[in-house]
Short mmCIF file of C-alpha atoms in Angstrom, two decimals:
data_model
loop_
_atom_site.label_atom_id
_atom_site.label_comp_id
_atom_site.label_asym_id
_atom_site.label_seq_id
_atom_site.Cartn_x
_atom_site.Cartn_y
_atom_site.Cartn_z
CA MET A 177 -31.27 -25.85 -40.77
CA ASP A 178 -31.38 -29.53 -39.86
CA ASP A 179 -32.19 -31.78 -42.83
CA LYS A 180 -33.40 -34.55 -40.51
CA LYS A 181 -36.88 -34.38 -39.02
CA VAL A 182 -37.49 -34.65 -35.31
CA LEU A 183 -38.65 -38.18 -34.55
CA GLY A 184 -41.59 -38.37 -32.18
CA ARG A 185 -41.72 -40.71 -29.23
CA ARG A 186 -43.46 -44.07 -29.52
CA GLN A 187 -44.11 -47.17 -27.48
CA ASP A 188 -41.47 -49.89 -27.48
CA SER A 189 -42.35 -52.43 -30.17
CA LYS A 190 -42.37 -55.48 -27.88
CA GLU A 191 -44.50 -53.74 -25.29
CA ARG A 192 -47.01 -52.25 -27.72
CA ALA A 193 -47.54 -55.60 -29.46
CA THR A 194 -49.31 -56.72 -26.28
CA ASN A 195 -51.60 -53.72 -25.74
CA PHE A 196 -53.99 -51.42 -27.57
CA PHE A 197 -52.53 -48.13 -26.31
CA GLU A 198 -51.50 -45.57 -28.90
CA VAL A 199 -48.22 -46.38 -30.64
CA GLU A 200 -47.19 -42.83 -31.59
CA LEU A 201 -47.00 -40.62 -28.49
CA GLY A 202 -46.73 -37.28 -30.29
CA TYR A 203 -44.39 -34.32 -29.88
CA ASN A 204 -43.75 -32.57 -26.60
CA ASP A 205 -43.29 -28.78 -26.60
CA GLU A 206 -39.55 -28.91 -27.18
CA GLU A 207 -39.80 -31.41 -30.04
CA ALA A 208 -42.61 -29.51 -31.75
CA LEU A 209 -40.75 -26.21 -31.59
CA LYS A 210 -37.59 -27.79 -32.96
CA GLU A 211 -39.48 -29.34 -35.87
CA ALA A 212 -41.44 -26.15 -36.57
CA ASN A 213 -38.17 -24.22 -36.79
CA ARG A 214 -37.14 -26.43 -39.72
CA CYS A 215 -39.93 -24.93 -41.86
CA LEU A 216 -38.66 -22.54 -44.55
CA GLN A 217 -41.90 -20.51 -44.64
CA CYS A 218 -41.98 -20.65 -48.44
CA ASN A 219 -43.53 -17.75 -50.32
CA ASN A 220 -45.18 -20.26 -52.64
CA PRO A 221 -46.01 -23.12 -50.25
CA ARG A 222 -46.30 -26.31 -52.26
CA CYS A 223 -47.44 -28.18 -49.15
CA VAL A 224 -50.78 -26.33 -49.14
CA LYS A 225 -51.42 -27.50 -52.70
CA GLY A 226 -50.80 -31.06 -51.54
CA CYS A 227 -53.41 -30.84 -48.75
CA PRO A 228 -56.88 -31.99 -49.89
CA VAL A 229 -58.58 -29.50 -47.53
CA ASN A 230 -55.99 -26.71 -48.15
CA ILE A 231 -54.80 -26.03 -44.61
CA MET A 232 -52.55 -22.96 -44.55
CA ILE A 233 -49.63 -25.03 -43.34
CA PRO A 234 -46.80 -22.44 -43.16
CA GLU A 235 -49.15 -20.11 -41.31
CA PHE A 236 -49.99 -22.55 -38.52
CA ILE A 237 -46.35 -23.66 -38.25
CA LYS A 238 -45.30 -20.02 -37.88
CA CYS A 239 -47.76 -19.74 -34.98
CA ILE A 240 -46.03 -22.71 -33.32
CA LYS A 241 -42.67 -20.96 -33.72
CA GLU A 242 -44.14 -17.88 -32.04
CA GLY A 243 -45.63 -19.92 -29.19
CA ASN A 244 -49.22 -19.08 -30.14
CA LEU A 245 -50.89 -22.49 -30.22
CA LYS A 246 -54.42 -21.12 -29.97
CA GLU A 247 -53.92 -19.12 -33.16
CA ALA A 248 -52.30 -22.14 -34.79
CA TYR A 249 -55.44 -24.12 -34.03
CA GLU A 250 -57.65 -21.36 -35.43
CA VAL A 251 -55.68 -21.44 -38.69
CA ILE A 252 -56.09 -25.22 -39.00
CA SER A 253 -59.77 -25.14 -38.02
CA LYS A 254 -60.62 -22.78 -40.84
CA ALA A 255 -59.89 -25.65 -43.22
CA SER A 256 -60.21 -28.88 -41.21
CA ALA A 257 -63.00 -30.06 -38.94
CA LEU A 258 -61.04 -33.02 -37.51
CA PRO A 259 -57.37 -32.01 -37.04
CA ALA A 260 -56.58 -34.34 -34.12
CA ILE A 261 -57.75 -37.23 -36.30
CA CYS A 262 -56.04 -36.13 -39.51
CA GLY A 263 -52.78 -35.56 -37.65
CA ARG A 264 -52.83 -39.25 -36.82
CA VAL A 265 -54.25 -41.10 -39.82
CA CYS A 266 -53.85 -38.82 -42.84
CA PRO A 267 -51.24 -40.09 -45.38
CA GLN A 268 -49.23 -36.88 -45.25
CA GLU A 269 -46.23 -38.57 -46.83
CA LYS A 270 -48.21 -38.83 -50.10
CA GLN A 271 -49.81 -35.40 -49.86
CA CYS A 272 -48.58 -32.26 -48.10
CA GLU A 273 -45.25 -33.69 -46.98
CA ALA A 274 -44.61 -35.10 -50.45
CA MET A 275 -44.73 -31.52 -51.76
CA CYS A 276 -42.51 -30.02 -49.04
CA ILE A 277 -39.43 -28.32 -50.49
CA LYS A 278 -37.33 -29.59 -47.57
CA GLY A 279 -37.91 -33.12 -48.83
CA LEU A 280 -35.80 -32.47 -51.92
CA LYS A 281 -32.54 -32.52 -49.96
CA GLY A 282 -33.53 -34.15 -46.69
CA ASP A 283 -36.60 -35.00 -44.64
CA ALA A 284 -39.84 -33.18 -45.29
CA ILE A 285 -41.34 -31.24 -42.40
CA SER A 286 -43.44 -33.55 -40.19
CA ILE A 287 -46.62 -31.63 -40.93
CA GLY A 288 -48.91 -34.36 -39.63
CA ALA A 289 -47.12 -34.59 -36.30
CA LEU A 290 -47.26 -30.80 -35.90
CA GLU A 291 -50.97 -30.75 -36.77
CA ARG A 292 -51.60 -33.42 -34.14
CA TYR A 293 -49.56 -31.45 -31.60
CA VAL A 294 -51.64 -28.31 -32.15
CA ALA A 295 -54.95 -30.19 -32.19
CA ASP A 296 -54.20 -32.21 -29.05
CA ASN A 297 -53.26 -29.01 -27.24
CA ALA A 298 -56.56 -27.47 -28.36
CA LEU A 299 -58.56 -30.43 -27.05
CA LYS A 300 -56.66 -30.30 -23.78
CA ASN A 301 -57.40 -26.58 -23.37
CA ASN A 302 -60.94 -26.76 -24.80
CA TYR A 303 -60.34 -24.17 -27.53
CA SER A 304 -63.36 -23.21 -29.65
CA VAL A 305 -63.31 -23.64 -33.43
CA GLY A 306 -63.86 -19.96 -34.15
CA ASP A 307 -66.76 -17.76 -35.17
CA VAL A 308 -70.19 -19.23 -35.94
CA LEU A 309 -72.66 -17.32 -38.09
CA LYS A 310 -76.16 -16.67 -36.77
CA LYS A 311 -78.88 -19.18 -37.63
CA ASN A 312 -80.23 -18.86 -41.16
CA GLY A 313 -83.38 -20.95 -40.72
CA LYS A 314 -82.23 -23.76 -43.03
CA LYS A 315 -82.16 -27.42 -41.96
CA VAL A 316 -79.82 -30.09 -43.34
CA ALA A 317 -79.81 -33.84 -42.68
CA ILE A 318 -76.54 -35.79 -42.85
CA VAL A 319 -76.64 -39.55 -43.48
CA GLY A 320 -73.63 -41.13 -41.80
CA SER A 321 -71.25 -39.80 -39.14
CA GLY A 322 -67.96 -40.77 -40.74
CA PRO A 323 -65.34 -38.24 -41.85
CA ALA A 324 -67.40 -36.99 -44.83
CA GLY A 325 -70.56 -36.55 -42.80
CA LEU A 326 -68.88 -34.96 -39.79
CA THR A 327 -66.92 -32.53 -41.96
CA CYS A 328 -70.03 -31.51 -43.88
CA ALA A 329 -71.91 -31.09 -40.59
CA GLY A 330 -69.20 -28.91 -39.08
CA GLU A 331 -68.95 -26.63 -42.12
CA LEU A 332 -72.71 -26.15 -42.26
CA ALA A 333 -73.08 -25.55 -38.52
CA LYS A 334 -70.40 -22.84 -38.63
CA ASN A 335 -72.40 -21.18 -41.39
CA GLY A 336 -75.65 -21.00 -39.44
CA PHE A 337 -77.45 -24.16 -40.54
CA ASP A 338 -79.41 -26.45 -38.23
CA VAL A 339 -77.72 -29.82 -38.81
CA THR A 340 -78.91 -33.29 -37.82
CA VAL A 341 -76.65 -36.32 -38.36
CA PHE A 342 -78.21 -39.79 -38.59
CA GLU A 343 -75.90 -42.69 -37.67
CA VAL A 344 -76.91 -46.36 -37.90
CA LEU A 345 -74.52 -47.55 -35.16
CA HIS A 346 -74.65 -46.73 -31.46
CA LYS A 347 -71.58 -44.47 -31.58
CA ALA A 348 -70.74 -41.64 -33.94
CA GLY A 349 -67.58 -41.57 -36.02
CA GLY A 350 -68.15 -44.14 -38.74
CA VAL A 351 -64.88 -45.72 -39.86
CA LEU A 352 -63.02 -43.53 -37.35
CA THR A 353 -64.78 -45.43 -34.57
CA TYR A 354 -65.25 -48.94 -35.92
CA GLY A 355 -62.49 -49.26 -38.50
CA ILE A 356 -59.27 -47.76 -37.13
CA PRO A 357 -57.72 -49.46 -34.09
CA GLU A 358 -57.23 -47.77 -30.74
CA PHE A 359 -53.46 -48.01 -31.09
CA ARG A 360 -53.60 -45.75 -34.15
CA LEU A 361 -56.57 -43.56 -33.27
CA PRO A 362 -57.76 -43.53 -29.65
CA LYS A 363 -61.55 -43.47 -29.46
CA LYS A 364 -61.33 -40.72 -26.85
CA ILE A 365 -59.92 -38.45 -29.56
CA VAL A 366 -62.82 -39.28 -31.89
CA GLU A 367 -65.31 -38.63 -29.08
CA GLN A 368 -63.72 -35.27 -28.31
CA GLU A 369 -63.82 -34.21 -31.95
CA VAL A 370 -67.49 -35.25 -32.15
CA GLU A 371 -68.26 -33.34 -28.94
CA LYS A 372 -66.63 -30.28 -30.48
CA LEU A 373 -69.11 -30.46 -33.36
CA GLU A 374 -72.00 -30.91 -30.95
CA LYS A 375 -70.95 -27.70 -29.23
CA LEU A 376 -71.42 -26.01 -32.60
CA GLY A 377 -75.02 -27.17 -32.46
CA VAL A 378 -74.80 -30.35 -34.54
CA ASP A 379 -77.46 -32.85 -33.40
CA ILE A 380 -76.22 -36.43 -33.75
CA LYS A 381 -78.84 -39.19 -33.64
CA THR A 382 -77.39 -42.69 -33.27
CA ASP A 383 -79.12 -46.06 -33.77
CA VAL A 384 -81.10 -44.66 -36.71
CA PRO A 385 -80.88 -46.83 -39.86
CA VAL A 386 -81.81 -44.49 -42.68
CA GLY A 387 -83.69 -46.48 -45.30
CA ASN A 388 -85.63 -48.37 -42.63
CA ALA A 389 -86.34 -46.14 -39.61
CA ILE A 390 -86.71 -43.17 -41.93
CA THR A 391 -86.39 -43.07 -45.70
CA LEU A 392 -84.28 -40.82 -47.83
CA ASP A 393 -87.47 -39.49 -49.42
CA GLU A 394 -88.86 -38.55 -45.99
CA LEU A 395 -85.63 -36.76 -45.09
CA SER A 396 -85.62 -34.80 -48.35
CA ARG A 397 -89.17 -33.58 -47.61
CA GLU A 398 -88.46 -32.68 -44.00
CA TYR A 399 -85.09 -30.96 -44.56
CA ASP A 400 -83.94 -28.27 -46.98
CA ALA A 401 -81.04 -30.48 -48.05
CA VAL A 402 -79.68 -33.97 -47.40
CA PHE A 403 -76.03 -35.00 -47.61
CA ILE A 404 -75.22 -38.71 -47.96
CA GLY A 405 -71.87 -39.66 -46.42
CA SER A 406 -72.61 -43.31 -45.74
CA GLY A 407 -69.16 -44.57 -46.71
CA ALA A 408 -68.20 -47.98 -48.09
CA GLY A 409 -68.59 -50.64 -45.44
CA LEU A 410 -69.53 -53.73 -47.41
CA PRO A 411 -66.57 -56.17 -47.38
CA LYS A 412 -65.31 -58.01 -50.44
CA PHE A 413 -64.36 -61.68 -50.54
CA MET A 414 -62.35 -63.79 -52.98
CA GLY A 415 -65.08 -66.23 -53.96
CA ILE A 416 -62.88 -69.27 -53.31
CA GLU A 417 -63.89 -72.63 -51.88
CA GLY A 418 -64.13 -72.70 -48.09
CA GLU A 419 -64.92 -69.02 -47.51
CA ASN A 420 -68.10 -69.95 -45.60
CA ALA A 421 -66.10 -71.91 -43.01
CA ASN A 422 -66.00 -71.20 -39.30
CA GLY A 423 -62.94 -69.04 -38.74
CA VAL A 424 -63.19 -66.96 -41.94
CA PHE A 425 -63.88 -63.27 -41.27
CA SER A 426 -63.84 -59.99 -43.07
CA ALA A 427 -61.44 -57.40 -41.72
CA ASN A 428 -64.50 -55.19 -41.19
CA GLU A 429 -66.01 -57.65 -38.74
CA VAL A 430 -62.75 -58.17 -36.85
CA LEU A 431 -62.07 -54.44 -36.54
CA THR A 432 -65.67 -53.53 -35.69
CA ARG A 433 -65.85 -56.11 -32.93
CA ILE A 434 -62.50 -54.99 -31.52
CA ASN A 435 -62.85 -51.22 -31.95
CA LEU A 436 -66.56 -50.62 -31.42
CA MET A 437 -67.45 -53.53 -29.16
CA GLY A 438 -64.23 -53.94 -27.16
CA ALA A 439 -63.64 -57.56 -28.18
CA TYR A 440 -60.04 -57.32 -26.99
CA LYS A 441 -61.10 -56.76 -23.38
CA ASP A 442 -61.18 -59.66 -20.93
CA ASP A 443 -64.84 -59.04 -20.06
CA SER A 444 -66.02 -58.62 -23.66
CA LYS A 445 -69.45 -60.01 -24.53
CA THR A 446 -68.41 -60.39 -28.18
CA PRO A 447 -64.85 -61.78 -28.00
CA ILE A 448 -62.82 -62.64 -31.07
CA LYS A 449 -62.06 -66.34 -31.30
CA LYS A 450 -58.61 -66.95 -29.85
CA ALA A 451 -57.00 -68.56 -32.85
CA LYS A 452 -53.48 -69.97 -32.82
CA LYS A 453 -52.45 -68.82 -36.28
CA ALA A 454 -54.21 -66.32 -38.55
CA TYR A 455 -53.63 -65.10 -42.08
CA VAL A 456 -54.87 -61.66 -43.12
CA ILE A 457 -55.26 -61.56 -46.90
CA GLY A 458 -54.40 -58.15 -48.38
CA GLY A 459 -51.76 -55.46 -48.16
CA GLY A 460 -53.55 -52.18 -47.48
CA ASN A 461 -53.97 -50.12 -44.33
CA VAL A 462 -57.03 -52.15 -43.28
CA ALA A 463 -55.01 -55.34 -43.57
CA MET A 464 -52.28 -53.82 -41.36
CA ASP A 465 -54.88 -52.70 -38.82
CA ALA A 466 -56.43 -56.16 -38.70
CA VAL A 467 -53.19 -58.15 -38.48
CA ARG A 468 -51.70 -55.87 -35.81
CA SER A 469 -54.92 -56.13 -33.81
CA LEU A 470 -54.83 -59.93 -33.95
CA LYS A 471 -51.18 -59.89 -32.85
CA ARG A 472 -52.26 -57.99 -29.74
CA LEU A 473 -54.70 -60.80 -28.96
CA GLY A 474 -51.77 -63.23 -28.75
CA ILE A 475 -52.32 -64.77 -32.19
CA ASP A 476 -49.47 -65.77 -34.54
CA ALA A 477 -50.50 -63.21 -37.16
CA HIS A 478 -49.41 -63.23 -40.82
CA ILE A 479 -50.01 -60.97 -43.81
CA MET A 480 -50.47 -62.76 -47.12
CA TYR A 481 -50.24 -60.49 -50.15
CA ARG A 482 -50.07 -61.50 -53.79
CA ARG A 483 -47.51 -58.86 -54.76
CA GLY A 484 -44.14 -57.87 -53.31
CA GLU A 485 -43.15 -55.46 -50.56
CA GLU A 486 -42.65 -52.53 -52.93
CA GLU A 487 -46.24 -52.92 -54.12
CA LEU A 488 -47.81 -52.95 -50.65
CA PRO A 489 -50.47 -50.19 -50.73
CA ALA A 490 -50.38 -49.60 -46.97
CA ARG A 491 -48.59 -46.59 -45.53
CA HIS A 492 -44.87 -47.23 -45.17
CA MET A 493 -45.06 -46.28 -41.49
CA GLU A 494 -47.75 -48.89 -40.82
CA VAL A 495 -45.74 -51.58 -42.58
CA GLU A 496 -42.67 -50.73 -40.53
CA HIS A 497 -44.68 -50.72 -37.31
CA ALA A 498 -46.11 -54.14 -38.20
CA LYS A 499 -42.65 -55.57 -38.83
CA GLU A 500 -41.35 -54.15 -35.55
CA GLU A 501 -44.24 -55.83 -33.75
CA GLY A 502 -43.41 -59.25 -35.16
CA ILE A 503 -45.95 -59.56 -37.97
CA VAL A 504 -44.87 -62.15 -40.55
CA PHE A 505 -45.18 -61.07 -44.21
CA ASP A 506 -45.86 -63.90 -46.67
CA LEU A 507 -45.49 -61.99 -49.94
CA LEU A 508 -46.03 -63.10 -53.54
CA GLN A 509 -48.51 -65.70 -52.32
CA ASN A 510 -52.28 -66.00 -52.71
CA PRO A 511 -54.95 -68.41 -51.40
CA LYS A 512 -56.67 -70.75 -53.84
CA LYS A 513 -58.77 -72.70 -51.36
CA ILE A 514 -59.55 -72.66 -47.64
CA LEU A 515 -59.21 -76.09 -46.02
CA VAL A 516 -61.72 -77.24 -43.40
CA ASP A 517 -62.36 -80.21 -41.12
CA GLU A 518 -65.55 -82.26 -40.77
CA ASP A 519 -67.09 -79.55 -38.57
CA ASN A 520 -66.38 -76.83 -41.18
CA ASN A 521 -63.62 -75.25 -39.10
CA VAL A 522 -60.61 -73.74 -40.83
CA THR A 523 -57.53 -75.95 -40.76
CA GLY A 524 -55.37 -74.28 -43.39
CA MET A 525 -55.17 -72.92 -46.92
CA GLU A 526 -54.10 -74.10 -50.32
CA VAL A 527 -51.74 -71.39 -51.54
CA VAL A 528 -50.02 -70.57 -54.82
CA ASN A 529 -46.88 -68.53 -55.39
CA MET A 530 -47.27 -65.46 -57.58
CA VAL A 531 -45.01 -63.96 -60.24
CA LEU A 532 -44.81 -60.25 -60.98
CA GLY A 533 -45.01 -59.10 -64.60
CA GLU A 534 -44.83 -55.83 -66.48
CA GLU A 535 -46.14 -52.52 -65.17
CA GLY A 536 -49.65 -51.67 -66.41
CA GLU A 537 -51.31 -48.36 -67.27
CA ASP A 538 -52.31 -47.92 -63.63
CA GLY A 539 -48.65 -48.07 -62.59
CA ARG A 540 -49.02 -51.47 -60.92
CA ARG A 541 -47.19 -54.58 -62.06
CA SER A 542 -49.32 -57.44 -63.33
CA VAL A 543 -49.33 -60.66 -61.36
CA SER A 544 -49.85 -64.28 -62.34
CA GLU A 545 -49.85 -67.69 -60.68
CA ASP A 546 -46.95 -70.13 -60.73
CA GLU A 547 -49.18 -73.17 -61.15
CA LYS A 548 -46.40 -75.58 -60.16
CA SER A 549 -45.96 -73.95 -56.75
CA VAL A 550 -49.25 -74.84 -55.04
CA HIS A 551 -48.71 -75.76 -51.39
CA THR A 552 -50.59 -75.78 -48.11
CA VAL A 553 -50.21 -73.74 -44.93
CA GLU A 554 -51.75 -74.46 -41.55
CA CYS A 555 -53.98 -71.92 -39.77
CA ASP A 556 -57.26 -71.74 -37.90
CA MET A 557 -58.32 -68.20 -38.91
CA VAL A 558 -58.45 -66.35 -42.23
CA VAL A 559 -59.31 -62.66 -42.47
CA MET A 560 -60.17 -61.07 -45.81
CA ALA A 561 -58.94 -57.48 -46.17
CA LEU A 562 -59.57 -57.01 -49.88
CA GLY A 563 -61.36 -53.68 -49.90
CA THR A 564 -64.96 -52.62 -49.48
CA SER A 565 -67.87 -51.33 -51.51
CA PRO A 566 -70.81 -49.09 -50.54
CA ASN A 567 -73.67 -50.56 -48.56
CA HIS A 568 -76.66 -48.69 -49.94
CA SER A 569 -79.24 -49.69 -47.34
CA ALA A 570 -79.80 -45.97 -46.71
CA LEU A 571 -80.96 -45.59 -50.32
CA LYS A 572 -83.74 -48.17 -49.96
CA ASP A 573 -86.79 -47.39 -52.15
CA SER A 574 -85.13 -44.27 -53.59
CA ASP A 575 -84.61 -43.59 -57.30
CA ILE A 576 -81.11 -42.16 -56.89
CA ASN A 577 -78.81 -42.84 -59.84
CA LEU A 578 -75.99 -45.34 -59.31
CA SER A 579 -73.05 -46.15 -61.57
CA ASP A 580 -72.22 -49.59 -62.96
CA ARG A 581 -69.92 -50.01 -59.94
CA GLY A 582 -72.78 -49.28 -57.55
CA LEU A 583 -71.50 -45.82 -56.62
CA ILE A 584 -73.75 -42.78 -56.22
CA VAL A 585 -73.59 -40.63 -59.35
CA VAL A 586 -73.05 -36.94 -58.64
CA GLU A 587 -72.38 -33.72 -60.49
CA ASP A 588 -69.90 -32.01 -58.18
CA THR A 589 -71.76 -33.29 -55.09
CA LYS A 590 -75.37 -33.04 -56.33
CA THR A 591 -77.18 -36.35 -56.92
CA SER A 592 -80.01 -37.08 -59.33
CA LEU A 593 -82.53 -36.32 -56.56
CA ASP A 594 -83.70 -32.82 -55.74
CA ASN A 595 -81.93 -31.31 -52.70
CA VAL A 596 -79.89 -34.52 -52.10
CA TYR A 597 -76.08 -34.36 -52.15
CA ALA A 598 -73.42 -37.02 -51.58
CA GLY A 599 -69.69 -37.40 -51.11
CA GLY A 600 -66.95 -39.64 -49.80
CA ASP A 601 -66.62 -43.39 -50.27
CA ALA A 602 -70.29 -43.81 -51.29
CA VAL A 603 -69.39 -41.79 -54.39
CA THR A 604 -65.74 -42.66 -55.06
CA GLY A 605 -65.37 -46.11 -53.53
CA ALA A 606 -63.11 -46.77 -50.55
CA ALA A 607 -60.53 -44.00 -50.10
CA THR A 608 -58.75 -42.15 -47.29
CA VAL A 609 -60.16 -40.21 -44.36
CA ILE A 610 -58.83 -36.90 -45.67
CA LEU A 611 -60.36 -37.41 -49.13
CA ALA A 612 -63.71 -38.13 -47.47
CA MET A 613 -63.29 -34.91 -45.50
CA GLU A 614 -62.54 -33.02 -48.68
CA ALA A 615 -65.77 -34.38 -50.17
CA GLY A 616 -67.74 -33.41 -47.06
CA LYS A 617 -66.35 -29.90 -47.20
CA LYS A 618 -67.15 -29.63 -50.90
CA GLY A 619 -70.70 -30.85 -50.27
CA ALA A 620 -71.19 -28.24 -47.57
CA ARG A 621 -69.98 -25.45 -49.84
CA GLN A 622 -72.38 -26.51 -52.57
CA ILE A 623 -75.31 -26.71 -50.14
CA ILE A 624 -74.44 -23.23 -48.85
CA ASN A 625 -74.28 -21.85 -52.39
CA ASP A 626 -77.60 -23.48 -53.36
CA LEU A 627 -79.57 -22.52 -50.25
CA ILE A 628 -78.26 -19.09 -49.27
#
């Protein structure tokens, strides 16, 4: 068997750096079959243990080998509510593929690419998600339509519950819609996955700010159970001088305006300022999404990260894509002050070089400033991509218990309030899409066990 994985097709780097079309083009039939045939069909599949939602990976790959894509989709759908999304944005290299036995002596099986191939085929052919139990008379409200909320909704709907999802924005999908760029996750895919849930009977109400339009207490009285999957959408800043200047943004604002409001389009009513040179501060996936989006707007886009390349928390694939597209990486540097003109417009930054130290208990190397290295860089835009924390507007006037970090306290998924459950980033802090899905699935199982 071939030790090298089949590489999928992708847009040319120079061309894609000027558009928002999807970078990865996915496997065709021949490529998918060739990659599926690399799978050893292990008797004790370690890959399944590495999947947060426990997809029976060898089973669906075997279906690909046999040419039965409908059955492959049914296998995946038993465990995952959003396979076309997970196949694109899930960090498989740290999860299922990291456990693949093939990876010990060569390349791991491209499980994510095969999942996407099966899911895209299912969307194209309008396959159903399988059997749905008859209605049981129980009603559940879901707060938030991100990956945790949608997964919880899908699991409950398949088990006979009447499910209503309340979303504060005008489109469903949460971070899938406003946070991840079109070139990584086309919004048409998100819409199709949402429509699939609606066909199960899930009622999605947009433009409803829970906490204001309707309170959590009112929901808990009207519904048999409430699941909070409101995510973590409150951006963090550095607290340095000049952060209130014109031209300083959070990555959340940049990505929301581009992804949800089409700010990259010529006729946009909410365009992003056409800066000449922008620095995105941070090294995670959100930072990569923001800097690559700005590059596509014709901006000289830089990443500034206080550690080195080996410490970048973003997916390796996203870092490589960014480099191929011409993103400049200014590593081991950190802003100390944002410089402004008399009109409070950004003109540059005061920056200090950083020095890496010993590895800490968390596995990350410490970092300190080289005080003698302070220098200035010119720019007219600064974007902070330093992580997010939960925005608990949905919890307004409720007595729900929160931790010292402002996270919802749960036991399994049960909160301190009767019949109210929670999961995802609102409980754990910012994490990945697949971990939010795992939490949504766990919440659904607990609701089912408590109410049936």
